[in-house]
Coordinates of C-alpha atoms in Angstrom, one line a residue:
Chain A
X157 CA 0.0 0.0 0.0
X158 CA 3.0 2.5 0.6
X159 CA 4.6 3.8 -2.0
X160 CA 6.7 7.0 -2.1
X161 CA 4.6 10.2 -2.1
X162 CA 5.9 13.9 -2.9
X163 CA 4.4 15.4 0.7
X164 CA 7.1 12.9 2.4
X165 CA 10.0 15.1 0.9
X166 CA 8.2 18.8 1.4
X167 CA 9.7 19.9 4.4
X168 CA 7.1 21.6 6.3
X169 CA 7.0 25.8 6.7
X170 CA 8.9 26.9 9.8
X171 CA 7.8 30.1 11.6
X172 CA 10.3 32.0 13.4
X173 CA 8.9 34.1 16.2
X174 CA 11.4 36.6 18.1
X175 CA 10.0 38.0 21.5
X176 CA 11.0 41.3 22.5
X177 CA 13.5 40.7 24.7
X178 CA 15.3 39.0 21.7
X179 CA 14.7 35.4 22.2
X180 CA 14.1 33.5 18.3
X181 CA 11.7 30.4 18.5
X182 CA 11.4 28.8 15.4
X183 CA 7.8 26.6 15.3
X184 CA 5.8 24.3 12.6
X185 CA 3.4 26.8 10.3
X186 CA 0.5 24.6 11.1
X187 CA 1.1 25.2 14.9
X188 CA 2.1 29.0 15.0
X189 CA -1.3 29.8 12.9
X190 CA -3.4 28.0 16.0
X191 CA -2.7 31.8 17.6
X192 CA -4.6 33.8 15.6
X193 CA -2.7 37.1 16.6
X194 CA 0.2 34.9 14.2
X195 CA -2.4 33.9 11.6
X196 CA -3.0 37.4 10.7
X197 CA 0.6 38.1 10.4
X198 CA 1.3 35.5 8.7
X199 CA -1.6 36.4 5.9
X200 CA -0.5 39.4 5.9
X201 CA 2.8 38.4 4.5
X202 CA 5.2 38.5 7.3
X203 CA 5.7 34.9 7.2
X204 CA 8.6 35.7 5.5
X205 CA 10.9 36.9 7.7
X206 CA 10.8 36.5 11.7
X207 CA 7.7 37.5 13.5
X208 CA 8.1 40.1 16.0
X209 CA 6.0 40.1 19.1
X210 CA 6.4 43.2 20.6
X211 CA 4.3 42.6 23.8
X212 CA 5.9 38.8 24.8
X213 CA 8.9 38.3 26.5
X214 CA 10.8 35.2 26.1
X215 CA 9.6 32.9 28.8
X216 CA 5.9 33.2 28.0
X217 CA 6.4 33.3 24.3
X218 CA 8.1 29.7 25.1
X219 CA 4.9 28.7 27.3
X220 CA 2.6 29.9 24.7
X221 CA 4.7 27.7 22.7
X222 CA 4.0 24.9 25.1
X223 CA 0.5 25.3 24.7
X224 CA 0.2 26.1 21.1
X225 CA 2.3 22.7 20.6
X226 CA -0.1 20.5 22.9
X227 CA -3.4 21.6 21.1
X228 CA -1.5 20.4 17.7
X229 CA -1.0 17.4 18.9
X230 CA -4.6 16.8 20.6
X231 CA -6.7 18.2 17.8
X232 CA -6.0 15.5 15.4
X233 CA -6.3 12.7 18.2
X234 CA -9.2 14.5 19.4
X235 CA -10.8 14.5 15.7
X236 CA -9.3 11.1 14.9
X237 CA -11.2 9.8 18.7
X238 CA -14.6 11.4 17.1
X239 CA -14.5 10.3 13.7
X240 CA -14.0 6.7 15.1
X241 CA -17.1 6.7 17.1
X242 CA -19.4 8.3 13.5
X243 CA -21.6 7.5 10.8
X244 CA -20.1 7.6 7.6
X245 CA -22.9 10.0 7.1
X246 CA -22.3 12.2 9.8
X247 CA -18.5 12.1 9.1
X248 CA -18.9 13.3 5.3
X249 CA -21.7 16.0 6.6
X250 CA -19.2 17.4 8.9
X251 CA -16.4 17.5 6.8
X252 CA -18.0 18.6 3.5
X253 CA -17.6 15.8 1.3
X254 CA -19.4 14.5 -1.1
X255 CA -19.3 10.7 -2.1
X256 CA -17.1 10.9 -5.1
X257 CA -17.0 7.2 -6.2
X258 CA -17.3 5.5 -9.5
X259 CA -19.4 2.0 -9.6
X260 CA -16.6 0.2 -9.6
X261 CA -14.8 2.0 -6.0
X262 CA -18.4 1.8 -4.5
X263 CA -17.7 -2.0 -5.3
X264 CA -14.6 -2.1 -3.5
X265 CA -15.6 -0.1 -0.4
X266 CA -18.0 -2.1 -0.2
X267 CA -16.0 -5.6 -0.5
X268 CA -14.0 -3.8 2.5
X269 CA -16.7 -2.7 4.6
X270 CA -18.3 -6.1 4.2
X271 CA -15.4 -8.0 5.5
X272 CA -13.9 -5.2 7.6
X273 CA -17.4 -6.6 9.7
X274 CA -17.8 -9.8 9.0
X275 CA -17.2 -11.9 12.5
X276 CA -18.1 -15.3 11.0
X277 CA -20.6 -15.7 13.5
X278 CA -22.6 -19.1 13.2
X279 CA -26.2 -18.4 11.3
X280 CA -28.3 -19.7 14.7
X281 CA -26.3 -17.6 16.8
X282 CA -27.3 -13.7 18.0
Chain B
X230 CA -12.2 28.7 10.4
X231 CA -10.6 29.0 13.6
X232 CA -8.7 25.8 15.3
X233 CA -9.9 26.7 18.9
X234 CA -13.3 26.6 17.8
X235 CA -12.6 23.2 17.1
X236 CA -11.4 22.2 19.9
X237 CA -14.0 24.0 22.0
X238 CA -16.7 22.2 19.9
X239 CA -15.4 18.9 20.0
X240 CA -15.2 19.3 23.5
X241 CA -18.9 20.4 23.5
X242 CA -19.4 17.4 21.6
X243 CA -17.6 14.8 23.7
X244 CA -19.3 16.1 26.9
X245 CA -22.8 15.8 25.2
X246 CA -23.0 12.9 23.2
X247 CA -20.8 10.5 26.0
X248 CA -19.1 7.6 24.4
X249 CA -21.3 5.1 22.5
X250 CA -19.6 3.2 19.8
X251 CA -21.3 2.5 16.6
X252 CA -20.4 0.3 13.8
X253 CA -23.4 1.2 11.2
X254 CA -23.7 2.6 7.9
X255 CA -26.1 5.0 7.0
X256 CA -27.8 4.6 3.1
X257 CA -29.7 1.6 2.1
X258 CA -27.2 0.6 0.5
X259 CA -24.9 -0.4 3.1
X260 CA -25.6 -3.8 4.5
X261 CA -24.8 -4.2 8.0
X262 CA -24.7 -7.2 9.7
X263 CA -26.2 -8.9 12.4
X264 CA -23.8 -8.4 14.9
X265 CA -22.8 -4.5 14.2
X266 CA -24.1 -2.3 17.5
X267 CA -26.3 0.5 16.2
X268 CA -26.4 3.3 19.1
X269 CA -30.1 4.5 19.6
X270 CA -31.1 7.5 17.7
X271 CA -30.8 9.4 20.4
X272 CA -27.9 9.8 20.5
X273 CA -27.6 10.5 16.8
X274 CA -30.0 13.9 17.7
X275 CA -28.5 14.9 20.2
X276 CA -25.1 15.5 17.8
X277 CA -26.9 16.5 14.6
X278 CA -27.9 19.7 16.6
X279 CA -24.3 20.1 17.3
X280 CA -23.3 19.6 13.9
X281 CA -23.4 22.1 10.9
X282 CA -23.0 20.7 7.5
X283 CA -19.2 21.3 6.2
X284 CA -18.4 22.8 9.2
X285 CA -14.8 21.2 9.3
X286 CA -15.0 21.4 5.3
X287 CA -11.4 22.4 3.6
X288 CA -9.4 20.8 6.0
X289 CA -5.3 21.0 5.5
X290 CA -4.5 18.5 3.7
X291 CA -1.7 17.9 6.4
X292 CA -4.7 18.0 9.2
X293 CA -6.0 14.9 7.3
X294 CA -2.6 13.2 6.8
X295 CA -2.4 13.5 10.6
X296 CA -5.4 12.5 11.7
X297 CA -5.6 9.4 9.8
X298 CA -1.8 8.5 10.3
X299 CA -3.3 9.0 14.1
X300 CA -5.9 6.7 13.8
X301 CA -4.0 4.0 11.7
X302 CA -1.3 4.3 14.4
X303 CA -3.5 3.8 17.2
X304 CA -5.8 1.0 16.6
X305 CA -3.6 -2.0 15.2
X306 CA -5.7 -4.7 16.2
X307 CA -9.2 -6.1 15.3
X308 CA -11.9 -5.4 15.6
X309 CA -10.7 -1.7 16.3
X310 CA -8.8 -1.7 12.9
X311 CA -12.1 -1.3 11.0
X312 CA -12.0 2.0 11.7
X313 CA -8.8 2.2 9.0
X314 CA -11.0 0.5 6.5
X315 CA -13.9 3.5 7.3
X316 CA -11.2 6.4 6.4
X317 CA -10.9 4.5 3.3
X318 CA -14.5 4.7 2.6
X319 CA -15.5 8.1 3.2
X320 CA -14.3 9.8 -0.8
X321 CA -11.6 9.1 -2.8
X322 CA -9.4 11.7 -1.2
X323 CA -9.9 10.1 2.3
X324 CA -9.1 6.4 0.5
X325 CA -5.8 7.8 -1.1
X326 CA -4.3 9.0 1.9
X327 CA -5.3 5.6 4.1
X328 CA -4.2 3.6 1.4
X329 CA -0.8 5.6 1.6
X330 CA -0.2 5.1 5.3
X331 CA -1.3 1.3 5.2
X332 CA 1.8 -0.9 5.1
X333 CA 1.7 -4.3 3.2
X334 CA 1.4 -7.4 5.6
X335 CA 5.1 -7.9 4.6
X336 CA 6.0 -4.9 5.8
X337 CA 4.0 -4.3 9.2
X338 CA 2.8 -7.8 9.9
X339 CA -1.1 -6.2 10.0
X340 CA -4.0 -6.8 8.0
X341 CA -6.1 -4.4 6.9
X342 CA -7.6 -4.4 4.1
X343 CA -9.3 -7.6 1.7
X344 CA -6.0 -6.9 -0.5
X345 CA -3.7 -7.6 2.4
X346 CA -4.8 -11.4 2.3
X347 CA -3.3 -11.3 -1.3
X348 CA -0.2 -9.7 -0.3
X349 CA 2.7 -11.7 0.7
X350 CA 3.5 -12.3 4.4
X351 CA 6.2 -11.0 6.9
X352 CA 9.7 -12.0 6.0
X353 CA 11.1 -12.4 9.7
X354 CA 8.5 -13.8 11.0
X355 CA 5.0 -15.4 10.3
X356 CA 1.3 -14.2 10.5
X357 CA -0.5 -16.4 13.1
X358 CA -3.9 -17.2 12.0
X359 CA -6.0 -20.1 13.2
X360 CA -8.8 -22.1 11.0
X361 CA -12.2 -23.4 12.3
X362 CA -14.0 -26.5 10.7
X363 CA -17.6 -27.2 11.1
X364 CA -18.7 -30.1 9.7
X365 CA -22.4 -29.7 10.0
X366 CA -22.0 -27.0 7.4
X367 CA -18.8 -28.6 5.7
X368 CA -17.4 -24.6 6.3
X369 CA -13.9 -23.7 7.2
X370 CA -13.4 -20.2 8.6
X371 CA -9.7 -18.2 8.6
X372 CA -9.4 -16.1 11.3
X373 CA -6.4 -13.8 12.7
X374 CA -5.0 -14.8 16.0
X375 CA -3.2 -17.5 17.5
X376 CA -6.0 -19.6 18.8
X377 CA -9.6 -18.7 19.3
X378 CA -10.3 -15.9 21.9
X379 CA -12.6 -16.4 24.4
X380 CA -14.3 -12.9 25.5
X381 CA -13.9 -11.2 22.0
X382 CA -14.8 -11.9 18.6
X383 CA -12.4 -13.0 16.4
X384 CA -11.7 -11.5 12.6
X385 CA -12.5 -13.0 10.1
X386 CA -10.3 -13.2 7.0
X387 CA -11.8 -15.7 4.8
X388 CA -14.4 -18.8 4.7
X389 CA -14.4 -22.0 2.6
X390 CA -17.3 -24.2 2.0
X391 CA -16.6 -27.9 0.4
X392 CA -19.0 -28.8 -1.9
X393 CA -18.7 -32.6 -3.0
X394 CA -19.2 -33.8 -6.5
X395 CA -19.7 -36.8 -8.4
X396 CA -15.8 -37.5 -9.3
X397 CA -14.5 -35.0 -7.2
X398 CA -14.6 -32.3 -4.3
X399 CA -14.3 -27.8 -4.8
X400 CA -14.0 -25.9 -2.6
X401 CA -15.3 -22.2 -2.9
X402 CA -13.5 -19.2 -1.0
X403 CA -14.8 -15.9 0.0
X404 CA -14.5 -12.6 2.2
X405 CA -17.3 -13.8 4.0
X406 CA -18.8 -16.7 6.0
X407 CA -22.4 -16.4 4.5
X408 CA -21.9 -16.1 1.1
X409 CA -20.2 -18.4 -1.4
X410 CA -22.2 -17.0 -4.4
X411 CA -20.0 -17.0 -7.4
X412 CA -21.4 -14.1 -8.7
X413 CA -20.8 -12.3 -5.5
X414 CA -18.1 -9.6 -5.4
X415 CA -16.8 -11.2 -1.9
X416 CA -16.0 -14.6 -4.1
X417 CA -12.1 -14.6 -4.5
X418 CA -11.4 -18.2 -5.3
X419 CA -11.6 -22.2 -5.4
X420 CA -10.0 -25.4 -5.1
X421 CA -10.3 -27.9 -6.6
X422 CA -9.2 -31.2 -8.4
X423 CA -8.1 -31.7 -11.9
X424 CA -10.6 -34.4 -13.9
X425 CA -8.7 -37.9 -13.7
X426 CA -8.8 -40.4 -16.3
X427 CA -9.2 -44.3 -16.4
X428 CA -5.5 -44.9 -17.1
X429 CA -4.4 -43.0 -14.3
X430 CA -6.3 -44.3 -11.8
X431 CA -3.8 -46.3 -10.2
X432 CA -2.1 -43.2 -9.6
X433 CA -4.8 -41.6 -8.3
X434 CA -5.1 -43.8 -5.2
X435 CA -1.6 -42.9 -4.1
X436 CA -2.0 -39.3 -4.8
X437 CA -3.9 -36.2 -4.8
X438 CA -3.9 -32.9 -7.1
X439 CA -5.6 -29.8 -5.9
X440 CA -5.5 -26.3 -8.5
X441 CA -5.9 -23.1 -6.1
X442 CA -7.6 -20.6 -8.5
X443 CA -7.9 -16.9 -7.9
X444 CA -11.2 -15.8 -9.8
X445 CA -12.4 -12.1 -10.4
X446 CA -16.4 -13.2 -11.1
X447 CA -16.7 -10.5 -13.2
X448 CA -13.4 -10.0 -15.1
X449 CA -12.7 -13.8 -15.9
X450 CA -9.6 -12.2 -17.9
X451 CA -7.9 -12.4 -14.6
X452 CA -8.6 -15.8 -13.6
X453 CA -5.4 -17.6 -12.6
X454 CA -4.1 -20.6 -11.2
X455 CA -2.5 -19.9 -8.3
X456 CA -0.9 -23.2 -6.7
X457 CA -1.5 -26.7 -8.1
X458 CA -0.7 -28.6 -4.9
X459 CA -0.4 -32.2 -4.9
X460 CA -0.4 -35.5 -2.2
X461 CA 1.7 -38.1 -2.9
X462 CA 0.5 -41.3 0.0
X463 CA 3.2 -42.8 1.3
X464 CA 3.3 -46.7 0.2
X465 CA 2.6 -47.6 3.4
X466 CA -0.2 -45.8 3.2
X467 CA -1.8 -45.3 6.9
X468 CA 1.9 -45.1 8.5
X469 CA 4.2 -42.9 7.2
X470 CA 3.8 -39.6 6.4
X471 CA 2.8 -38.4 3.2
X472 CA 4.6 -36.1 0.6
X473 CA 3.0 -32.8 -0.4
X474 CA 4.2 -30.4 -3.4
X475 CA 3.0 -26.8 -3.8
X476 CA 4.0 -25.2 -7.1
X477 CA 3.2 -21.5 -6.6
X478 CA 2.6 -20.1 -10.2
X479 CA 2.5 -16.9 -9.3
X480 CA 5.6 -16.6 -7.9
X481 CA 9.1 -16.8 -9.0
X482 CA 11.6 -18.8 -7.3
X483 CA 13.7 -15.4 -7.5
X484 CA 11.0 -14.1 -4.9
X485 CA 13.6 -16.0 -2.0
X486 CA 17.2 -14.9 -3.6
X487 CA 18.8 -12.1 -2.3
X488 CA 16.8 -8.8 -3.3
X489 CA 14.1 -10.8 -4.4
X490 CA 10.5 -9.9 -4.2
X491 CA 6.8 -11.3 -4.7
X492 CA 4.1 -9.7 -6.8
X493 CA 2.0 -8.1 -4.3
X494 CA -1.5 -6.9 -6.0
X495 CA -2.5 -3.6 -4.2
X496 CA -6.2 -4.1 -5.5
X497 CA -8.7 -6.1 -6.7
X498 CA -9.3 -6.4 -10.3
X499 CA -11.4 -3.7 -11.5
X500 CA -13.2 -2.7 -14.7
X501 CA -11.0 0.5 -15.9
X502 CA -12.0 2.7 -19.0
X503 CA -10.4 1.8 -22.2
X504 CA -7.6 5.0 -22.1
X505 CA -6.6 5.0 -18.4
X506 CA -4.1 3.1 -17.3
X507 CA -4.2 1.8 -13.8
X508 CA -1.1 0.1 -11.9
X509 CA -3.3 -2.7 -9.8
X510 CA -4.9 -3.6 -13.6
X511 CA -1.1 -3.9 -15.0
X512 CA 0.3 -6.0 -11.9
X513 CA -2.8 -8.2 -11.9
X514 CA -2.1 -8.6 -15.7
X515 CA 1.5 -9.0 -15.0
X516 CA 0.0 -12.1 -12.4
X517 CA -1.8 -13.7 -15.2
X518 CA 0.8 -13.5 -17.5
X519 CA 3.9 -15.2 -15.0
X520 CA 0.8 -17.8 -14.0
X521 CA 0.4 -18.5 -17.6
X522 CA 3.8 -19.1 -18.5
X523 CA 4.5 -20.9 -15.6
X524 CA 1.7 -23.4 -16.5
X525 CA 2.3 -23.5 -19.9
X526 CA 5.6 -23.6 -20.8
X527 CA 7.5 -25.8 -18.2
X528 CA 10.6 -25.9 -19.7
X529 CA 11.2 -21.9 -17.8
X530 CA 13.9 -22.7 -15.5
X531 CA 16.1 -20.8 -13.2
X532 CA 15.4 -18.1 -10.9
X533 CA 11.8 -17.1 -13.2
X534 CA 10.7 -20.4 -12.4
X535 CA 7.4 -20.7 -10.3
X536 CA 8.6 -21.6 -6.7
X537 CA 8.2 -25.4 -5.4
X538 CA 7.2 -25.6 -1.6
X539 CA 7.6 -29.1 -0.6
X540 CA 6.9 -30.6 2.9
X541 CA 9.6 -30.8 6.3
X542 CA 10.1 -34.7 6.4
X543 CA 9.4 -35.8 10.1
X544 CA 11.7 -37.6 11.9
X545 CA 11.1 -40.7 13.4
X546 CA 10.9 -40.3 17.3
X547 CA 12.6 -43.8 18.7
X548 CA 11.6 -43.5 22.2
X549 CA 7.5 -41.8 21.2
X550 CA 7.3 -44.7 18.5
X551 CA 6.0 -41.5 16.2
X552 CA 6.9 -39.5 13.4
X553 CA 7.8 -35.5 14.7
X554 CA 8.0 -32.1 13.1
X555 CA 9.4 -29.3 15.7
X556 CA 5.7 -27.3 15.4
X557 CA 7.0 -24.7 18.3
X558 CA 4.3 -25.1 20.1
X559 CA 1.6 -23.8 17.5
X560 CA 0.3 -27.5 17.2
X561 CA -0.5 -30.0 19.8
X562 CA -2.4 -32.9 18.3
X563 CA -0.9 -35.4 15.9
X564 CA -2.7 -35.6 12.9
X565 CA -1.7 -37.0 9.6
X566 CA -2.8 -33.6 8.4
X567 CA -0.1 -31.4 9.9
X568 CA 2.7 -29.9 7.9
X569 CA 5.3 -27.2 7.4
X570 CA 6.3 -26.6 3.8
X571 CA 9.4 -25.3 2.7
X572 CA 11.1 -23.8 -0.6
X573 CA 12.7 -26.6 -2.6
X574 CA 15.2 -25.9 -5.6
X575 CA 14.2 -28.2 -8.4
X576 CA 17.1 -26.3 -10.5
X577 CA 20.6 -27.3 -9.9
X578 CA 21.5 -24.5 -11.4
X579 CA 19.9 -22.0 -9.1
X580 CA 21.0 -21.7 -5.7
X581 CA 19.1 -21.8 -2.8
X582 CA 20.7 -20.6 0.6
X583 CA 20.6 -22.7 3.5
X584 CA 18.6 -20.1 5.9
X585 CA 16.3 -20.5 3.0
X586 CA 15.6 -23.5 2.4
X587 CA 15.3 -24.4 6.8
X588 CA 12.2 -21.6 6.8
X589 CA 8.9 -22.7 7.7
X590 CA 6.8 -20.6 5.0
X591 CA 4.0 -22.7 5.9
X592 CA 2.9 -24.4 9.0
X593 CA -0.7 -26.2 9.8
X594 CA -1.4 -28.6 12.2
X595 CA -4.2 -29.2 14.7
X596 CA -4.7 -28.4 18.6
X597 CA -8.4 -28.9 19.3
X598 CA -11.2 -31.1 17.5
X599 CA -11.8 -29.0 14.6
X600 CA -9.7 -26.4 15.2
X601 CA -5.7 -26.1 13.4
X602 CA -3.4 -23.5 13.3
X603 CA -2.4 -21.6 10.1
X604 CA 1.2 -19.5 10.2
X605 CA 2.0 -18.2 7.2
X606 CA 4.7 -16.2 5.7
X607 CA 6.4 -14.1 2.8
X608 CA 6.3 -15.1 0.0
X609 CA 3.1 -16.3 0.5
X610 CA -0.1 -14.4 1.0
X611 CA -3.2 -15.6 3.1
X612 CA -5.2 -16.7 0.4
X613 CA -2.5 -18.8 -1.0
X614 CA -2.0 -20.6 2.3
X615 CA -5.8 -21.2 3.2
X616 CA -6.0 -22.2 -0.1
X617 CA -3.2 -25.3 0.6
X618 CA -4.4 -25.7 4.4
X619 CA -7.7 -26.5 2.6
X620 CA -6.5 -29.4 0.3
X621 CA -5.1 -31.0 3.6
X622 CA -9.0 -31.8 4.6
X623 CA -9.8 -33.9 1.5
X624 CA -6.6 -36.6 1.1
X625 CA -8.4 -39.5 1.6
X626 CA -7.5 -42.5 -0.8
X627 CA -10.5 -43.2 -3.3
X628 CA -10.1 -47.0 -2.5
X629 CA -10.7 -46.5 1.7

């Protein structure tokens, strides 16, 4: 099922965050924009320098960090936990997506989903 | 969108809906069976109030890699690996980036998908799997696992029912246990044995020929033999052990060289347009096209050759008075059935190495009434070794 893919070799965008006492932080794009103070600079084209925060000093910029690098890590899981417990109906509601299959992937989802629940449970049995 | 609204919403969401599990599809045309739990609708109210359509629509594409590398990391096992084979269902976007993550059995050791039970095994060391007889049906069932669990249900990777004819015995193969339909699109196979004529008949008391076919009902372009496996009785008949030989047509003896590999289909055969070209269409047709060769041309030798698995001789045990395999404590009651196969060079002129040709790729053998363990490993998939476990339950001379 693996096979290389181009993502694996993009290196992700880096943010570099300086407080104003002069301490440089560099943090992943995609945790830096959960502040949304830093997603506005960022769309407004500072991303491509260093960030200035003119109102942090270094120790809480690197708790904000903290915290900013926690949530990352517990939105997916969190996501991931709800998706898990879903309808496939209420997963593509929430997530906007339409069922874009041809006759022949319905086919093989359902192939999968067939056996992904099949127990082999004995016909007289509950 | 905002990330923290997220979170504060999921939160509102965990807290209000509580933790039911469901395993249901909505849309008639899902068919769920018996045993899935559907949560009451209340619970399904209570979160569609929560819920605006597309509200977590336009996702990062890295969001999405991460969540389902999340869930593919966290549940492993079955039943809880379903969940993998649901991010494969939800749209095509959702089923490419699952299908990326997924390892191949030979490369994880998991199963995850019907494909995997195509795909070769491990190489270091060998899926588990036990197999369930019930004669009343005359049904075998594959499941994963070492030995049957006793509080949770096991998974089931693939069911056999024998059907007996006049001259001879099939048996039929599928995804599922309730449905051995042909025309079904959970059929993946048969076995079953070759007509024999009058002349040979005297041959046909002291041995047995099974064909393992893979069968596509719908494409039967793809049909392909995939092991002709054949019992040879020992003279002595009812003492010593007997002598099994599994040519794998599909696979080339170069699969166990150094830097060898086996074909490993990544997915079923599927109709495809006339102008796209599809990689799972070319490696089926590159399947076909080794299995033909191999079955009709037996003069390829060398390292293209189909591999030969042949069985471990047992060793006479003096002081039991019995012949002995070393099982490793995966089998526990004798049984003239029980076997471990391993590669045999039929070509002088190829070498086999010694680590080689000393690993188990196949192992059956029973431990309860009606119940026999199945290891298997690369270069063998699951199909390809139920297929052979299955020829082991119909050896019985014509003449007894």
């Amino acid at each position: 099922m693996a096979s290389p893919q181009e993502n694996d070799n993009k290196p992700e965008t880096i943010i570099t965050l300086k407080s104003y006492d002069g301490e440089v932080i560099e943090v992943p794009e995609i945790v830096a924009v959960l502040s949304v103070t830093i997603k506005n600079m960022v769309e407004d084209g500072c991303a491509g320098g260093v960030i200035p925060l003119e109102e942090v000093d270094a120790e809480t910029l690197s708790w904000v960090i903290t915290y900013l690098k926690k949530h990352a890590n517990l939105i997916p899981t969190n996501i991931a936990k709800f998706i898990m417990n879903k309808r496939m109906g209420t997963v593509r509601k929430l997530f906007g997506i339409e069922n874009d299959y041809t006759p022949e992937e319905e086919e093989a989802v359902m192939r999968e989903h067939q056996w992904a629940h099949e127990e082999g449970v004995e016909s007289d049995e509950d | 969108m905002s990330f923290k609204s997220i979170v504060r919403e999921l939160k509102e969401m965990r807290d209000g809906i509580g933790s039911k599990s469901r395993r249901g599809f909505e849309g008639k045309h899902w068919r769920s069976k018996g045993r899935s739990f559907i949560a009451p609708d209340i619970v399904a109210a209570a979160s569609s109030e929560a819920i605006e359509q597309g509200q977590w629509a336009n996702l990062p594409p890295e969001l999405l890699l991460d969540i389902i590398k999340r869930v593919e990391e966290s549940e492993t096992a079955w039943p809880a690996r379903t969940v993998v084979v649901f991010c494969a269902s939800v749209c095509r976007s959702w089923r490419d980036i699952t299908k990326e993550i997924v390892k191949t059995p030979e490369e994880c050791g998991k199963l995850t998908f019907p494909i995997s039970l195509k795909q070769p095994g491990p190489r270091d060391a060998p899926i588990q799997c036990f197999i369930k007889r019930d004669r009343t049906t005359s049904t075998f069932r594959l499941y994963f696992g070492l030995t049957p669990s006793e509080n949770e249900p096991d998974k089931l990777l693939l069911a056999a029912k024998k059907i007996r004819r006049a001259t001879s015995t099939d048996f039929v193969i599928s995804l599922v246990a309730d449905d051995f339909s042909r025309a079904s699109n959970t059929f993946v196979g048969k076995l079953s044995q070759p007509p024999t004529n009058g002349a040979a008949q005297h041959i046909s008391r002291q041995s047995r020929r099974f064909n393992a076919k893979q069968i596509s009902p719908k494409l039967p372009a793809y049909n392909y033999t995939v092991s002709t496996i054949s019992y040879e009785l020992n003279v002595l008949r009812t003492r010593g052990p007997r002598r099994m030989q599994c040519t794998m047509h599909s696979i080339p003896f170069s699969s166990i060289q150094e830097g060898g590999t086996a074909p490993t289909p990544t997915s079923f055969p599927q109709c495809f347009e006339e102008n796209k070209s599809s990689s799972s269409s070319s490696s089926f047709s590159a399947l076909s096209a080794i299995s033909n060769n191999n079955n009709n041309n037996t003069n390829i030798g060398g390292a293209a050759a189909a591999l030969v698995l042949k069985n471990k001789s047992p060793r006479w045990h003096e002081q039991l008075q019995c012949w002995c395999l070393n099982f490793k404590g995966r089998v526990t009651v004798a049984s003239v059935k029980n076997f471990q196969l391993v590669a045999a060079s039929v070509d002088p002129s190829v070498d086999l190495a010694a680590a080689e040709q000393e690993k188990v790729v196949l192992q059956f053998g029973k431990i309860g009434k009606d119940i026999f363990t199945m290891d298997y490993r690369y270069p063998i998939s699951a199909f390809q070794a139920f297929a052979i476990c299955l020829s082991s339950f119909d050896t019985k001379p014509a003449c007894e």
